[in-house]
Steps between C-alpha positions, in 0.01 A plus 500: 500500500584467870239539743522801727386425852349790698409510866171409571440801720660834634531381845720234394717747321546722799609215714758394255631852489520517868686176522751610239556829684529317835765264335692787368489676843618190677781474260594857540471461880727201495748666285485808741554276795787339337650837420436640846646175648810540281532871600460440874747215484751724319452783755528258791817360357636854462415577862661178615811592315504851635442375858770256459729768374394725799571215733829458342581874527388491860723211570784673327437825665499323840816327408661832405366657820651219700826526312518877557379445851783255566762725341430790748820558728272533808221306664150525346181330607137495377261463797126467510298750718534261805880521486570151348767479241378422155824535313862568597816562297824311525664769701239465770524122488868508537488748783226294680710174415177321398368373164203681345264219563547539875480875484169529301206512738711609801511834679806701591458425852489131421831541329659640805492867400345746744447881467408744780126481527464878497699539183300218341179665587612839341613325183168305463305821562699684242445230242134488561482883482736584220535168315882485547783591733865572371845470656391466871784410721405230752685260728432129439602232746592157357668219704588732771668750265380848419517623144427832362257489212386741236132400437276580210155364408201550279152351431463323167232292322605132491276247341190704556592556857679763700855422604792673665827527309791567743876543476764509778851628454748410779681827583661372818852535364427842363346614840806363684722692256303809538519465876869435471544809291284700734698371809815576308378855427403535858843372620658733252302788630577416864867477394488829316326670783761378744818582326675837545548573136242659272358271226299584197381244237371589166343317199647483156359835427673665794179532697540450873332201634655467843648742744607416849454746793857639482457589132171657574667700788788627291309583178196636676262301298284209614471182291157573369576841383832404361344234285318773307813708439793472259792351669704820439250707696528274814867420480632857415878499512760767420873541530545655834784733374367614159125435573473356148248214463638141521402235269233264644652177619185309407518605143865425496433148619215446250722617221816307580360204683792535747542589868571869535592735785460870560802729458649686792335820615152385410229684684127399541252787498209390708146600444507743796819661393737310724832402352680166552838377385431151384689186377312237306513209262239388245465137381273352233222259596479202253249233444574117440578584135757760598284779372503830705167556673596792720771674714570487869672810636672492852629836639587640825549837669877579527453866600672450839779293345541763227541771771729287691705439179497873450615565857773235450614669181509829683690339784742369239534836344561641850767241565649586165497863592665410840770297321556791259493749778751308704720473192500877416462647849859466594653635189246762455536626864877504452453729211264728697737502798779648285258732322345634824837502676684708233197731467516570872866571468445725210235690696744549778758640251238730338545755761272807443403382141134463566422405136747218517355384829155511346624283206662266749198467715310399185755229443460387864123498469516279179736266685277469795204436264695221341575364851136509584419301173738226592348512850153472344603200298653332808192568696264367242709174467519477884886513506547817682539546875221704639484631850140476630395706791189633663390802286185710448376493158244783503771771515672336216186507301443867565867579421491303179182668390652840543797392306310349213267807483779706348543262218128443412308736252264754650194331362563204730333531845617316806278390775638324814284327767736359768257352731762335724747717698838360602477192275797299611655226284825317488684622195756711326425862459682510153301206384162633604588828333593294194167319498305826527709685233446221255126478543441874521717553177302227321174675597632838382618339171156359440338841541758716323289567187164581645571563867285349776506410865760313699340357822702348790304333782677342803301274730537186714316180399488141613575234242355153539583175311246577222684815404855374496489345156482846314796617694743224420397290799585748779433380851174599671520785744497887533633698207530867408317540171623765265279567212644703208243587232519697194258609223739441221484284180489164686685184424380265221377169635725323252804615669392553867647164597842597375558839672700353779740326253852621491568742203142492389386853417239673288689838516680645218868447447688702745203550741529174705710198563234259590654454855271725696202271582722180513716692764178588697386143479839385625513750791147409621561132481805531714305695751238221502251723336321497178365711213182462267396706208156584352462689183253603229606654179388853469403519874810458698713268720508407869801330666442361853822457702482303821780530758498303836405722792767501781416499867477848634741448792867603500664817377551569130834452337600821324733496203837658549573849388670563172877408539745788517873511430703429805861585507759277689858380508675171478665255250258327287582225246249469217473193264270454201567325167349816332761778475248784473332391824831507672588829366163663573473366847885589574418857377184537728661367810825702438296820478347411837841481663590133486832355370393256232685217327320337203557176307300272260679180628383314807833327532674823517275595789617195685862573427453859620335384823778244568765767450314760718241309718466816738508783241150481351201616699235348253469288196222580245462190269283397205314165526554357150847512376694257268787396732310474834148590602441750789401243759819300442710807511341621812557162668873505409549862595349419848737209533786743459363810687185408704421869613481663159149604397379376157214651300361284215352663181293312257286573200269195551443339843301182418579241754735737688374602853643703776524204705725336252704815491528517866617127515820593316563825687325760261361779700268648231346424161412780254338484154639640183476748351610701797450873518752714698287538807435127532871419455609758764243377747591148453874566554441725799271239660754218444794706641287587817452135556871441522633452858662818629417704205242789467458713186273796446 
């Protein structure tokens, strides 16, 4: 059996236990240290890896930043707080014409770029205060040249320090373009303001963007107010005749893309109620791609031209009336001559038959009215011979008012205020009476339904140059002013400009010929006077007549008394290509005691004179005949028998004067149609002028 050894004592046992425990602890400690060392090494390796990765990311980030930095299409720099450049992109380097290595560490001033000190201080102050500035326009001088720059800047953290990231965009070309556009607009505005035409410019929506002063004056809108209004409100146009709205030329241009013009008779209604006849054209405004971006409208006031054209048309109508009058006057007066002559003969044969005489008087009256109608037409067309003389018009006014009173309804009152006594003019009594009758009759017609008041005022006024336009440009001077006012229905504004046109009338069929006012106009124009009209519908009408005042010296010319039948004796030879005129004239003169031979052939007259050069005491000849006119016949008669008196009759005397008649030996000129008294007086007067002869 093996021997078991025991410790000799307890103390030894405790020491052994301690030693064993200590050994175990040391082993465990070593194992812990090894484990800790391994763990720390592993963590360190991980950190190193992460740091390396971070550094790689930083490098990559800086590379990306630099790449993006260099791609920017404008200059960018990164500066430290002292202003030195830390980083610059390629655009900046190219602009500075230096490599990046020379730029880094430099200041802008060192690179030759200078900024106005005051502007620089303001920018630096804003950056410090707000941390950034954005789109500040500054001027930069480099190499002696000034550039317009759009500057932006902000504070950033860069590698644990504050830095300033800045960008500069060169806007020099843009600024120059803007200035060029601005200068162009200014030049355009100066041009628009200086031209005489009105100009309106609109955008694509038809809104007004530009109006020159002429356009503002004509429309009554200023540019600022007009920009807030629809175009149609500012440019309100209608047809001057129908007053219907006219299509907007701007809308027409925008819809068609073509140049357009206004139709004739277009009228602009201004804001203040003024009316202008206008002519215009509208054109599209296109951009570089040919797209319409707006419309330019150019128009002008043609009111005066329109009035002149109207006056020209009226003058042409008057000329046409004159041609027509000249064409019909001769034939018509021939017809009237025979009608009046035979009526006079019939009246002589009527004896005591008063009823027949009354009927014949009516025929004579109608014939004389027809003669007056031809006279009116000839007067209106300025183709009749008028004997002007010194006359007083105030008695004619009184006489005409008395005459017209009988034809007016009792509900029309007449008031006359003749403030001038012995108002003397150079004129024709018949024509003055004609003017008054036409104007008084028109006033009465206007008041025929409801009655009213006819007021006539005669006064003397002085006309200066500023007043002459409304009276057809009469000369300045002293005039008698005759105001004829009624309280009738008035004249519509749409037709008031036409009332002096030939044949224009608003009266019912059979109530007027349309020749009354044109005749008045023609008479007054021939007298160097004028007429104007003012009317309001429902209120009444006022005509203002101006007649030149004549000097108050010299005696008045009084019209001759009504011609009476004068008997006589002698051999008279009558020639007219109208057989009825020959017969009627022959009958009248025969009844007065003359021996009369009549013929329709001027050649027969010459043959008769050649056969009996001393037999005939007087020749009465027509002017217009197919074989030979009256002047030629008179000349040839005088060549055969110089002492024989010749009286010339004509139905139309245009271009024929008494001087011309006297030059071929004609002693008197009388107008057809002749009434018996005129014929007998002319024959008696001519026979009295024959040497050695004296009739009753």
